[in-house]
PDB file of C-alpha atoms in Angstrom:
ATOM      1  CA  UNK P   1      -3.731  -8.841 -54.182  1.00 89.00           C
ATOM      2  CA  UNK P   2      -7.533  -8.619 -55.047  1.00 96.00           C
ATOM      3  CA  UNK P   3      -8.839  -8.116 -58.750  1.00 96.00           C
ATOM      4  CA  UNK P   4      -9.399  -4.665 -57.961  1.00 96.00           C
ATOM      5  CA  UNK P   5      -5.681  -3.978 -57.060  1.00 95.00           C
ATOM      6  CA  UNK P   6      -4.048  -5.998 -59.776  1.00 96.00           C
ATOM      7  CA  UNK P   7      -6.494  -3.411 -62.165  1.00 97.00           C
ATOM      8  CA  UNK P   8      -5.618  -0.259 -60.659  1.00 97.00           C
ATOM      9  CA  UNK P   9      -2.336  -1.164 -61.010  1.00 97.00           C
ATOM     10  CA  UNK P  10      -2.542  -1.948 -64.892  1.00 97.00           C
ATOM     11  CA  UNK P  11      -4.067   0.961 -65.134  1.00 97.00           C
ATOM     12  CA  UNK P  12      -1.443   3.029 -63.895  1.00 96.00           C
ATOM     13  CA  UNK P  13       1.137   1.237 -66.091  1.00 94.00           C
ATOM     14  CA  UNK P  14      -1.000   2.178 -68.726  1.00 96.00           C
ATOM     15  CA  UNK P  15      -1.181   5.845 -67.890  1.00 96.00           C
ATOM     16  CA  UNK P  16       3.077   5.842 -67.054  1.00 94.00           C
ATOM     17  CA  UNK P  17       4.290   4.259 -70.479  1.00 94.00           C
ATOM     18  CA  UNK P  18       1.517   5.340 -72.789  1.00 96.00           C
ATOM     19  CA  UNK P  19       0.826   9.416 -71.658  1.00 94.00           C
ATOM     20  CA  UNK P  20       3.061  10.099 -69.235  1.00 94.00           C
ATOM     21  CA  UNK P  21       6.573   8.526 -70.858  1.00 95.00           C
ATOM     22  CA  UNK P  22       6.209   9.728 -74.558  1.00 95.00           C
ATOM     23  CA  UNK P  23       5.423  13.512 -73.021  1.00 94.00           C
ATOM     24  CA  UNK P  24       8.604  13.243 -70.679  1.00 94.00           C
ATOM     25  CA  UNK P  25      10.688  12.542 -73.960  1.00 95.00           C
ATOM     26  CA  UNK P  26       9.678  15.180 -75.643  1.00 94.00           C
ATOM     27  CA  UNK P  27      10.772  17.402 -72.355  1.00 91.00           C
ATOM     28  CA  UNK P  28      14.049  15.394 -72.086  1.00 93.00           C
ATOM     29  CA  UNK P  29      15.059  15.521 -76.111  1.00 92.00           C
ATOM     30  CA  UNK P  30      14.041  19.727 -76.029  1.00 92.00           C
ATOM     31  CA  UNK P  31      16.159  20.250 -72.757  1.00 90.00           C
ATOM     32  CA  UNK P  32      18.834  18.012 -74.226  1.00 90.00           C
ATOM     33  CA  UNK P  33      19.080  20.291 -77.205  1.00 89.00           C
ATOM     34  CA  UNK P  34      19.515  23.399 -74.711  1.00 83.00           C
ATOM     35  CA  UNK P  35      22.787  22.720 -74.519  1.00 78.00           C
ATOM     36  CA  UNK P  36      24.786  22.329 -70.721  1.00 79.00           C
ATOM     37  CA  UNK P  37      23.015  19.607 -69.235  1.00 81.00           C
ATOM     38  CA  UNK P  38      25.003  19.816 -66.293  1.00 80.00           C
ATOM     39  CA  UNK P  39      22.651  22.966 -64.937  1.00 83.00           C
ATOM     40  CA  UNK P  40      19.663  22.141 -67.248  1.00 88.00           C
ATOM     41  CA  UNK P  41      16.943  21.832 -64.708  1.00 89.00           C
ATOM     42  CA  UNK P  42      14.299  20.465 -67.254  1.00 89.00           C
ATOM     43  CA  UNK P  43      16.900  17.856 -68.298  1.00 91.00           C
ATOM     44  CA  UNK P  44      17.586  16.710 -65.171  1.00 91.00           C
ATOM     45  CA  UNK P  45      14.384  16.191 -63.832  1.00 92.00           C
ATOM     46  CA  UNK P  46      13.104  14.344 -66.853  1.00 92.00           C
ATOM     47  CA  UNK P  47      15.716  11.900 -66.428  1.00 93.00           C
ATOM     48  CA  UNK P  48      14.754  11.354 -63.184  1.00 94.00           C
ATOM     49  CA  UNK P  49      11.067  11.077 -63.896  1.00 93.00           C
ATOM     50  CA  UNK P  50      11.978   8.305 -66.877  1.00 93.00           C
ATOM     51  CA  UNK P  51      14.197   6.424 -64.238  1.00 94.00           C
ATOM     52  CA  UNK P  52      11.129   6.092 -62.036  1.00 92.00           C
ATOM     53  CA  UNK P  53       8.807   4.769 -64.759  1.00 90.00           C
ATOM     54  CA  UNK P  54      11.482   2.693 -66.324  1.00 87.00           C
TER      55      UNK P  54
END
């Protein structure tokens, strides 16, 4: 891996846990509060998304 990799790499780390994570939350804990999760689109897909970063 060269130096550039290994940055671009942090760097997208960065960008997952630190912007992208926190606003998938918010998505996740308002879609939770819908009620049925089951057929809650929103829900669904934001658990999927946090999976992925995880």
């Amino acid at each position: 891996m060269t130096p550039a990799g290994a940055a671009r790499l942090k760097s997208e780390l960065q960008v997952l846990l630190y912007e992208q994570r926190p606003k998938l939350t918010e998505v996740v804990a308002w879609a939770a509060g819908n009620g049925d999760r089951s057929e809650n689109a929103d829900y669904i897909y934001g658990k999927r998304k946090l999976r992925e970063i995880d």
